[in-house]
Tab-separated table of C-alpha atoms and ligand atoms in Angstrom:
chain	number	residue	atom	x	y	z
A	1	MET	CA	102.671	129.257	94.216
A	2	ASN	CA	100.951	129.428	91.137
A	3	THR	CA	99.852	126.475	88.901
A	4	LEU	CA	97.931	127.269	86.998
A	5	ILE	CA	98.707	124.861	84.293
A	6	ARG	CA	98.888	128.547	81.368
A	7	ASN	CA	102.866	128.223	83.046
A	8	ALA	CA	103.752	125.050	81.906
A	9	PRO	CA	102.456	125.602	78.074
A	10	SER	CA	102.943	123.188	75.336
A	11	CYS	CA	102.281	122.828	71.399
A	12	ALA	CA	100.285	118.922	72.477
A	13	ASP	CA	98.185	119.424	74.986
A	14	ASP	CA	94.863	122.074	74.717
A	15	ARG	CA	95.972	123.931	77.972
A	16	GLU	CA	93.931	126.842	78.205
A	17	PRO	CA	93.492	130.110	80.497
A	18	ASP	CA	92.377	130.071	83.909
A	19	VAL	CA	92.250	126.072	83.766
A	20	LEU	CA	93.362	125.146	87.237
A	21	THR	CA	94.928	121.669	87.597
A	22	VAL	CA	92.686	118.891	90.123
A	23	LYS	CA	95.936	118.850	92.637
A	24	GLU	CA	95.872	123.374	92.808
A	25	ALA	CA	92.133	123.696	92.929
A	26	ARG	CA	91.835	120.959	96.475
A	27	LYS	CA	95.123	122.189	97.190
A	28	ARG	CA	92.779	125.566	97.313
A	29	ILE	CA	90.356	123.880	99.364
A	30	LEU	CA	92.022	122.792	101.564
A	31	GLN	CA	93.931	125.293	102.366
A	32	ARG	CA	91.172	127.315	103.985
A	33	ILE	CA	88.754	124.569	105.774
A	34	ASN	CA	89.305	124.357	109.425
A	35	PRO	CA	88.063	121.621	111.563
A	36	LEU	CA	84.964	121.488	113.080
A	37	ARG	CA	84.972	122.487	116.331
A	38	GLY	CA	82.279	120.602	119.484
A	39	PRO	CA	83.178	117.789	120.343
A	40	GLU	CA	80.870	115.403	121.983
A	41	ARG	CA	80.702	112.099	124.410
A	42	LEU	CA	79.678	108.903	123.067
A	43	PRO	CA	79.461	105.518	124.350
A	44	ILE	CA	82.001	103.749	122.134
A	45	ARG	CA	79.937	100.894	120.320
A	46	SER	CA	78.687	104.151	118.475
A	47	ALA	CA	81.973	105.722	118.252
A	48	LEU	CA	82.768	103.059	115.844
A	49	SER	CA	83.470	105.530	112.349
A	50	ARG	CA	84.571	108.888	114.027
A	51	ILE	CA	86.964	110.733	114.525
A	52	LEU	CA	89.532	111.199	117.937
A	53	ALA	CA	89.016	114.318	118.705
A	54	GLU	CA	91.617	114.124	122.080
A	55	ASP	CA	94.666	112.074	122.540
A	56	VAL	CA	93.874	108.699	124.358
A	57	ILE	CA	95.875	108.208	127.011
A	58	SER	CA	96.794	104.655	128.306
A	59	PRO	CA	95.533	104.796	132.550
A	60	ILE	CA	97.195	101.312	132.891
A	61	ASP	CA	99.008	98.774	132.131
A	62	VAL	CA	97.702	95.884	129.445
A	63	PRO	CA	97.860	93.340	129.615
A	64	GLY	CA	98.236	94.372	134.006
A	65	HIS	CA	100.592	91.436	134.699
A	66	THR	CA	103.157	88.988	133.258
A	67	ASN	CA	100.471	86.221	132.176
A	68	SER	CA	100.653	82.980	130.264
A	69	ALA	CA	101.329	82.612	126.636
A	70	MET	CA	99.841	79.384	126.270
A	71	ASP	CA	98.311	76.494	128.975
A	72	GLY	CA	101.839	75.007	130.478
A	73	PHE	CA	104.002	74.469	133.293
A	74	ALA	CA	105.861	77.953	134.262
A	75	VAL	CA	108.971	76.959	135.382
A	76	ARG	CA	112.970	78.325	136.565
A	77	HIS	CA	114.687	78.066	133.055
A	78	ALA	CA	117.999	77.320	134.595
A	79	ASP	CA	116.489	74.879	136.552
A	80	LEU	CA	115.578	72.739	132.716
A	81	ALA	CA	118.969	70.565	131.490
A	82	PRO	CA	119.604	72.259	127.817
A	83	ASP	CA	120.150	68.937	126.518
A	84	GLY	CA	118.620	66.340	128.384
A	85	LYS	CA	115.768	66.064	129.891
A	86	VAL	CA	114.714	66.814	133.752
A	87	THR	CA	111.582	65.995	136.370
A	88	LEU	CA	110.304	69.231	138.364
A	89	ARG	CA	108.074	68.775	140.679
A	90	CYS	CA	104.655	70.232	140.186
A	91	VAL	CA	103.312	73.010	143.390
A	92	GLY	CA	100.373	74.170	142.718
A	93	THR	CA	97.655	75.425	139.822
A	94	VAL	CA	97.291	78.989	138.622
A	95	MET	CA	94.462	79.853	136.034
A	96	ALA	CA	92.998	82.953	133.980
A	97	GLY	CA	92.095	85.756	137.054
A	98	GLN	CA	93.870	84.272	139.799
A	99	ALA	CA	97.342	84.204	141.408
A	100	PHE	CA	99.442	82.248	142.166
A	101	GLY	CA	100.722	82.821	145.989
A	102	GLY	CA	103.854	81.636	146.738
A	103	GLU	CA	106.862	81.678	144.930
A	104	VAL	CA	108.497	78.120	141.951
A	105	GLY	CA	111.557	78.080	143.896
A	106	THR	CA	114.997	76.042	142.490
A	107	GLY	CA	113.862	71.894	141.215
A	108	GLU	CA	109.673	73.232	141.260
A	109	CYS	CA	107.216	74.511	138.402
A	110	VAL	CA	103.736	75.221	139.126
A	111	ARG	CA	101.287	74.204	135.930
A	112	ILE	CA	99.535	77.497	134.318
A	113	MET	CA	96.949	78.532	132.287
A	114	THR	CA	96.565	80.443	129.209
A	115	GLY	CA	96.548	84.398	130.084
A	116	ALA	CA	97.215	83.147	134.006
A	117	PRO	CA	99.604	85.200	135.353
A	118	LEU	CA	103.105	84.433	136.208
A	119	PRO	CA	103.944	83.068	139.840
A	120	ALA	CA	107.331	84.072	141.283
A	121	GLY	CA	110.269	83.324	140.614
A	122	ALA	CA	108.912	81.270	137.347
A	123	ASP	CA	110.472	83.552	134.017
A	124	THR	CA	110.170	80.643	131.263
A	125	VAL	CA	106.434	78.968	130.581
A	126	VAL	CA	107.205	75.605	128.807
A	127	MET	CA	104.023	73.771	126.276
A	128	ARG	CA	101.809	71.231	128.015
A	129	GLU	CA	102.063	69.580	124.461
A	130	HIS	CA	106.024	69.178	125.350
A	131	VAL	CA	106.062	67.658	128.386
A	132	ALA	CA	104.932	64.617	129.990
A	133	GLU	CA	103.207	64.498	133.647
A	134	ASN	CA	103.051	61.890	136.212
A	135	GLY	CA	100.991	63.021	138.585
A	136	ASP	CA	103.067	65.358	139.656
A	137	GLU	CA	106.480	64.311	138.614
A	138	ILE	CA	106.622	66.698	134.822
A	139	THR	CA	109.427	65.605	132.895
A	140	PHE	CA	110.608	68.207	131.021
A	141	GLY	CA	113.037	67.559	127.396
A	142	ALA	CA	115.446	70.332	125.785
A	143	GLY	CA	115.619	72.769	123.713
A	144	GLU	CA	112.492	74.759	126.036
A	145	ARG	CA	114.931	78.889	125.756
A	146	LEU	CA	114.226	80.970	128.206
A	147	GLY	CA	110.813	83.782	128.474
A	148	GLN	CA	109.545	82.032	126.003
A	149	ASN	CA	106.015	82.238	125.855
A	150	ILE	CA	105.341	85.274	127.900
A	151	ARG	CA	103.749	88.589	127.578
A	152	GLN	CA	105.171	91.319	129.346
A	153	ALA	CA	103.108	93.670	131.481
A	154	GLY	CA	102.301	96.368	129.565
A	155	GLU	CA	103.285	94.957	126.392
A	156	ASP	CA	100.238	96.010	124.611
A	157	LEU	CA	99.859	98.951	126.317
A	158	ALA	CA	102.254	101.164	128.802
A	159	LYS	CA	100.363	102.743	131.708
A	160	GLY	CA	101.020	106.687	130.408
A	161	SER	CA	101.670	105.656	126.653
A	162	ALA	CA	99.396	107.798	124.771
A	163	ALA	CA	97.003	104.332	122.781
A	164	LEU	CA	94.989	106.487	120.335
A	165	SER	CA	96.134	109.766	118.823
A	166	ALA	CA	93.567	113.115	118.205
A	167	GLY	CA	92.522	112.725	114.126
A	168	LYS	CA	92.109	109.620	114.188
A	169	ARG	CA	89.601	106.924	112.839
A	170	LEU	CA	87.505	104.968	115.065
A	171	THR	CA	88.245	101.167	113.834
A	172	PRO	CA	86.747	97.864	115.004
A	173	ALA	CA	90.189	97.408	116.465
A	174	ASP	CA	90.465	100.914	118.234
A	175	LEU	CA	86.729	100.287	119.692
A	176	GLY	CA	88.194	97.336	121.182
A	177	LEU	CA	91.800	98.875	122.771
A	178	LEU	CA	89.795	101.584	123.749
A	179	ALA	CA	87.563	98.656	125.797
A	180	SER	CA	90.849	97.042	126.998
A	181	LEU	CA	91.923	100.575	128.736
A	182	GLY	CA	88.679	99.758	130.267
A	183	GLN	CA	87.001	103.419	128.415
A	184	ALA	CA	83.391	102.997	128.346
A	185	GLU	CA	83.259	106.611	126.335
A	186	VAL	CA	85.081	109.516	124.104
A	187	SER	CA	85.746	112.799	122.930
A	188	VAL	CA	84.672	113.038	118.237
A	189	VAL	CA	83.966	115.193	115.697
A	190	ARG	CA	80.407	116.865	115.871
A	191	ARG	CA	79.448	115.343	112.169
A	192	PRO	CA	79.082	116.765	109.279
A	193	ARG	CA	76.182	118.486	108.516
A	194	VAL	CA	75.598	119.367	104.853
A	195	ALA	CA	72.715	119.433	102.858
A	196	PHE	CA	72.453	119.194	99.301
A	197	PHE	CA	70.082	119.302	96.598
A	198	SER	CA	70.025	118.889	92.741
A	199	THR	CA	69.317	121.442	89.801
A	200	GLY	CA	67.223	120.949	86.954
A	201	ASP	CA	64.149	121.387	85.119
A	202	GLU	CA	64.461	118.277	83.134
A	203	LEU	CA	65.042	116.181	86.480
A	204	ARG	CA	62.059	113.723	87.097
A	205	ALA	CA	62.200	112.629	90.846
A	206	LEU	CA	61.118	108.365	91.712
A	207	GLY	CA	57.439	108.081	91.139
A	208	GLU	CA	57.025	110.373	88.678
A	209	PRO	CA	56.168	109.881	85.134
A	210	LEU	CA	58.825	110.777	82.605
A	211	SER	CA	58.127	112.660	79.780
A	212	GLU	CA	59.800	113.777	76.589
A	213	GLY	CA	63.706	114.817	77.199
A	214	GLU	CA	63.321	114.366	80.802
A	215	VAL	CA	65.602	112.203	83.245
A	216	TYR	CA	65.386	110.970	86.900
A	217	ASP	CA	67.011	112.777	89.457
A	218	SER	CA	69.823	110.484	90.770
A	219	ASN	CA	73.226	112.825	91.643
A	220	ARG	CA	71.007	113.069	95.134
A	221	TYR	CA	71.645	109.410	95.751
A	222	THR	CA	74.506	108.952	94.512
A	223	LEU	CA	75.606	112.038	97.094
A	224	PHE	CA	73.534	110.261	99.654
A	225	GLY	CA	75.804	107.152	99.444
A	226	MET	CA	79.496	108.504	99.668
A	227	LEU	CA	78.409	111.295	101.920
A	228	ALA	CA	76.870	107.839	104.660
A	229	ARG	CA	79.639	107.108	103.792
A	230	ALA	CA	81.888	109.472	104.674
A	231	GLY	CA	80.082	109.866	108.346
A	232	ALA	CA	77.924	113.613	107.360
A	233	GLU	CA	74.319	114.150	109.082
A	234	LEU	CA	72.101	114.833	105.565
A	235	ARG	CA	69.268	116.964	104.981
A	236	ASP	CA	68.335	116.180	102.027
A	237	LEU	CA	66.596	119.628	99.828
A	238	GLY	CA	65.228	117.624	96.880
A	239	VAL	CA	64.540	118.787	93.356
A	240	VAL	CA	64.622	122.643	92.697
A	241	ARG	CA	63.816	124.014	89.338
A	242	ASP	CA	65.936	126.582	87.443
A	243	ASP	CA	64.297	129.946	88.648
A	244	PRO	CA	65.523	132.403	91.089
A	245	ASP	CA	63.390	132.406	93.978
A	246	ALA	CA	63.286	129.017	94.538
A	247	LEU	CA	66.779	128.295	94.068
A	248	ARG	CA	68.028	131.427	96.197
A	249	ALA	CA	65.127	129.972	99.186
A	250	ALA	CA	66.837	126.271	98.799
A	251	PHE	CA	70.053	128.175	99.393
A	252	GLU	CA	69.241	129.563	102.230
A	253	ASP	CA	67.708	126.959	103.606
A	254	ALA	CA	70.268	124.725	102.820
A	255	ALA	CA	73.158	127.361	104.320
A	256	ALA	CA	71.129	127.952	107.785
A	257	HIS	CA	71.477	124.148	108.312
A	258	ALA	CA	74.287	122.829	107.368
A	259	ASP	CA	78.353	123.059	107.418
A	260	VAL	CA	78.640	122.340	103.716
A	261	VAL	CA	75.769	123.549	100.443
A	262	ILE	CA	76.197	120.299	97.990
A	263	THR	CA	74.570	120.922	95.008
A	264	SER	CA	74.485	119.114	91.594
A	265	GLY	CA	74.051	120.185	88.381
A	266	GLY	CA	73.676	124.629	86.775
A	267	VAL	CA	77.145	125.744	86.954
A	268	SER	CA	77.976	125.481	83.514
A	269	VAL	CA	78.708	127.632	80.529
A	270	GLY	CA	74.844	126.964	78.996
A	271	ASP	CA	72.940	127.081	81.932
A	272	ALA	CA	70.469	128.806	83.249
A	273	ASP	CA	73.101	131.482	84.218
A	274	TYR	CA	70.474	132.511	88.071
A	275	THR	CA	72.478	129.039	90.206
A	276	LYS	CA	75.124	132.213	89.557
A	277	GLN	CA	73.116	135.161	90.043
A	278	VAL	CA	71.697	133.503	93.126
A	279	LEU	CA	75.446	132.846	94.822
A	280	GLY	CA	76.619	136.026	94.272
A	281	GLU	CA	74.015	137.383	95.556
A	282	LEU	CA	74.495	135.348	98.772
A	283	GLY	CA	77.859	134.578	99.295
A	284	GLU	CA	81.488	134.642	98.200
A	285	VAL	CA	81.777	131.430	95.841
A	286	ASP	CA	84.699	131.001	92.657
A	287	PHE	CA	83.683	129.166	89.297
A	288	TRP	CA	86.415	127.083	88.119
A	289	LYS	CA	87.560	125.073	84.801
A	290	ILE	CA	89.311	122.086	86.514
A	291	ALA	CA	91.754	120.149	83.839
A	292	MET	CA	90.141	117.521	84.599
A	293	LYS	CA	88.156	114.135	82.753
A	294	PRO	CA	85.277	114.104	83.456
A	295	GLY	CA	84.258	116.974	86.328
A	296	ARG	CA	85.619	120.243	84.524
A	297	PRO	CA	83.171	123.173	86.163
A	298	LEU	CA	83.914	123.471	89.916
A	299	THR	CA	82.498	126.184	91.883
A	300	PHE	CA	83.696	126.244	94.849
A	301	GLY	CA	83.330	129.360	98.213
A	302	ARG	CA	81.381	130.481	101.222
A	303	LEU	CA	78.243	130.630	101.237
A	304	ARG	CA	76.755	132.917	104.819
A	305	ASP	CA	78.394	130.628	107.417
A	306	ALA	CA	78.668	127.548	104.912
A	307	TRP	CA	80.629	125.822	102.406
A	308	PHE	CA	80.104	125.047	98.862
A	309	PHE	CA	80.311	122.982	96.464
A	310	GLY	CA	78.254	123.416	93.477
A	311	LEU	CA	79.401	120.609	91.696
A	312	PRO	CA	78.818	119.269	87.571
A	313	GLY	CA	75.547	117.713	86.549
A	314	ASN	CA	76.530	114.623	84.729
A	315	PRO	CA	76.107	111.986	86.899
A	316	VAL	CA	80.037	110.523	86.509
A	317	ALA	CA	81.623	114.168	87.567
A	318	VAL	CA	79.311	114.606	90.540
A	319	MET	CA	81.297	110.988	92.302
A	320	VAL	CA	84.758	111.916	90.214
A	321	THR	CA	84.329	115.131	91.772
A	322	PHE	CA	82.677	114.432	95.148
A	323	TYR	CA	85.737	111.870	95.595
A	324	GLN	CA	88.637	114.240	94.092
A	325	PHE	CA	87.260	117.862	96.123
A	326	VAL	CA	84.199	117.040	98.664
A	327	LEU	CA	85.538	113.920	100.242
A	328	PRO	CA	89.038	115.715	101.414
A	329	ALA	CA	86.356	118.187	102.260
A	330	LEU	CA	85.098	116.302	104.987
A	331	HIS	CA	88.295	114.874	106.261
A	332	ARG	CA	89.393	117.959	106.827
A	333	LEU	CA	86.841	119.088	108.596
A	334	ALA	CA	86.355	116.564	110.139
A	335	GLY	CA	89.930	116.170	112.030
A	336	GLU	CA	91.106	113.484	109.859
A	337	THR	CA	94.770	114.015	109.630
A	338	GLU	CA	96.223	110.948	108.466
A	339	TRP	CA	93.324	110.106	105.222
A	340	GLN	CA	95.005	109.625	101.956
A	341	PRO	CA	93.003	107.921	99.141
A	342	LEU	CA	94.837	104.377	98.638
A	343	ARG	CA	96.809	104.021	95.989
A	344	MET	CA	98.761	100.643	94.275
A	345	ARG	CA	100.461	100.180	91.094
A	346	ALA	CA	99.026	98.031	87.432
A	347	ARG	CA	99.016	96.537	84.397
A	348	LEU	CA	97.303	97.778	82.081
A	349	ARG	CA	95.363	95.032	80.154
A	350	GLU	CA	94.766	96.843	76.996
A	351	PRO	CA	96.145	100.446	75.585
A	352	LEU	CA	94.612	103.172	76.976
A	353	ARG	CA	94.283	106.547	74.692
A	354	THR	CA	94.651	109.608	76.443
A	355	ARG	CA	95.650	113.349	75.879
A	356	PRO	CA	98.265	114.942	77.338
A	357	GLY	CA	96.349	118.565	79.359
A	358	ARG	CA	94.412	116.994	81.805
A	359	SER	CA	93.829	114.773	84.303
A	360	GLU	CA	92.101	111.849	83.724
A	361	PHE	CA	89.505	109.541	86.151
A	362	VAL	CA	88.502	106.277	83.643
A	363	ARG	CA	87.087	104.139	85.378
A	364	GLY	CA	88.638	100.424	86.109
A	365	ILE	CA	88.271	96.734	87.631
A	366	LEU	CA	91.531	95.842	89.493
A	367	GLU	CA	91.475	92.005	89.625
A	368	GLN	CA	95.042	89.768	90.018
A	369	GLY	CA	95.924	87.537	86.852
A	370	ALA	CA	96.583	83.847	87.382
A	371	ASP	CA	100.306	85.382	87.401
A	372	GLY	CA	99.819	86.585	90.260
A	373	GLU	CA	100.650	90.302	88.889
A	374	ILE	CA	97.521	93.179	89.637
A	375	TRP	CA	96.009	93.869	86.220
A	376	VAL	CA	92.941	96.768	85.096
A	377	SER	CA	91.131	96.920	83.337
A	378	THR	CA	88.296	99.665	81.742
A	379	THR	CA	84.908	99.409	81.985
A	380	GLY	CA	84.316	100.843	78.300
A	381	ALA	CA	82.247	103.581	77.203
A	382	GLN	CA	83.796	106.426	79.558
A	383	GLY	CA	81.402	108.552	78.747
A	384	SER	CA	80.819	111.476	81.808
A	385	GLY	CA	76.909	110.326	81.540
A	386	ILE	CA	77.753	106.588	81.778
A	387	LEU	CA	77.465	105.944	85.333
A	388	ARG	CA	77.224	101.901	84.686
A	389	SER	CA	80.580	102.692	84.095
A	390	MET	CA	81.020	103.871	88.584
A	391	SER	CA	78.749	100.494	89.168
A	392	THR	CA	81.012	97.965	88.051
A	393	GLY	CA	84.223	99.558	88.561
A	394	ASN	CA	86.067	98.786	90.705
A	395	CYS	CA	88.039	101.287	90.627
A	396	PHE	CA	89.970	104.639	88.503
A	397	ILE	CA	92.685	104.153	86.551
A	398	LEU	CA	94.195	107.951	87.387
A	399	LEU	CA	96.327	108.849	84.082
A	400	ASP	CA	97.726	112.819	85.565
A	401	GLU	CA	98.451	116.303	82.916
A	402	GLU	CA	101.344	114.915	81.631
A	403	GLN	CA	100.058	110.826	80.029
A	404	GLY	CA	99.943	110.379	76.697
A	405	PRO	CA	98.963	107.277	75.215
A	406	LEU	CA	99.777	104.131	76.543
A	407	GLU	CA	100.112	100.297	75.743
A	408	ALA	CA	98.871	97.521	76.690
A	409	GLY	CA	100.852	95.636	79.728
A	410	ALA	CA	102.036	99.721	80.956
A	411	GLU	CA	102.472	99.863	84.374
A	412	VAL	CA	99.346	103.214	85.501
A	413	THR	CA	98.668	104.132	88.705
A	414	VAL	CA	95.477	103.292	90.224
A	415	GLN	CA	93.226	104.523	93.148
A	416	PRO	CA	91.360	101.061	94.077
A	417	PHE	CA	87.101	102.234	95.382
A	418	ALA	CA	87.498	100.512	98.123
A	419	GLY	CA	90.285	102.567	99.925
A	420	LEU	CA	88.001	106.144	98.925
A	421	ILE	CA	86.051	104.744	101.819
B	1	AMP	P1	74.814	120.144	83.769
B	1	AMP	O1	74.977	120.498	84.546
B	1	AMP	O2	73.197	121.062	84.755
B	1	AMP	O3	74.537	120.745	82.710
B	1	AMP	O4	74.323	119.079	83.840
B	1	AMP	C1	74.815	118.456	82.628
B	1	AMP	C2	73.747	117.185	82.098
B	1	AMP	O5	73.976	116.426	83.880
B	1	AMP	C3	72.331	116.730	82.136
B	1	AMP	O6	72.623	116.029	80.456
B	1	AMP	C4	71.714	116.836	82.363
B	1	AMP	O7	70.367	116.154	82.530
B	1	AMP	C5	72.346	115.550	83.879
B	1	AMP	N1	72.269	116.013	85.645
B	1	AMP	C6	72.386	117.219	86.132
B	1	AMP	N2	71.755	117.125	87.557
B	1	AMP	C7	71.232	115.169	87.232
B	1	AMP	C8	70.843	114.324	88.649
B	1	AMP	N3	71.127	115.204	89.687
B	1	AMP	N4	70.572	113.202	88.563
B	1	AMP	C9	70.547	112.774	87.080
B	1	AMP	N5	71.862	113.924	85.801
B	1	AMP	C10	71.817	114.763	86.381
B	2	MG	MG1	70.792	121.826	84.419
């Protein structure tokens, strides 16, 4: 389906030909990318946050035996009096990690600890706090339910069932789950190798003095942070001058050693033409205009054997386009099947001016009000060079192509930064 937005014209906006929507651009990218091959086997601790390469089938029941969830007494429920007291004889004790050899007979009970296997004959555990003890004579009251305080064998994981599915990002809970199966190692997808550099004659590296008109290269640091959190293997190629030979060498070097090459700056109209010229020589790359703010220009394609993303130069635009296009691509490369950034609804604390025709990613601050509702306010000035907005903000306020101006109190969709990575 062609969703170039010129197919949905309106007199009330500033839509132009050959401009892609955010969704359409993301779809085009994801349609082309396939998961990386070559899984590796790792000790489970090293596999935290990595993507599982194959299903994990449980080789055992967890728990392996039906056991007590409480310290108390294992009984036959039929021995208890439904509406009065009854006294049973305690014939033994079973601790966690032990097994009770005999059977609990009629009129008998067994003292049992949390996690200890339920003795044969017993079907119910009564909490210690609910009984009166007098030597071996244990007196029970009314109201104990059949089967209570018992964990069934295999109730966490049944032998032969899929404990974890391929494509899952391993969480702390998953490491525990793998350990509970006795599994010390696991197969995970290899990490994507990502090479990145900044372009622009005005950029200075940290430690160098700034001359008139120069800025420090901050994009490589935000990119480093976002890529590191995304679990990529990083190669930082520094700042590259707007010079064809330097650019060619950097692109060649980057593409030779990486699955993904990312640059920032140098792809918007008005930049020195070298980037486009060199990209044309080395690969097949599309230059897109995207109906979004910030982040309008985006370059995507193939550079030798690597995927290439040419992000805009403005510091906020780099982050917005990374989260909307590069991060989903990295998840696809890593084989993660279920990734969806978290979205939620919140109410605006202030009116928002916006015009239809493009997606806007307004930086917002999300909080729970005294009324218990989730409210969002903007971080203030929204220029694409104001990186502080990403630092003080904790979410994007998502305004889609159709959205017009909003009143205070209106409901909007937000994307918390915490849910992105
Ligand atoms: P460009 O896309 O190259 O036209 O850059 C747009 C704006 O972003 C310009 O103001 C650049 O100075 C700025 N910019 C480009 N790259 C970086 C960078 N790596 N760090 C900080 N600012 C940058
Ligand atoms: Mg530039």
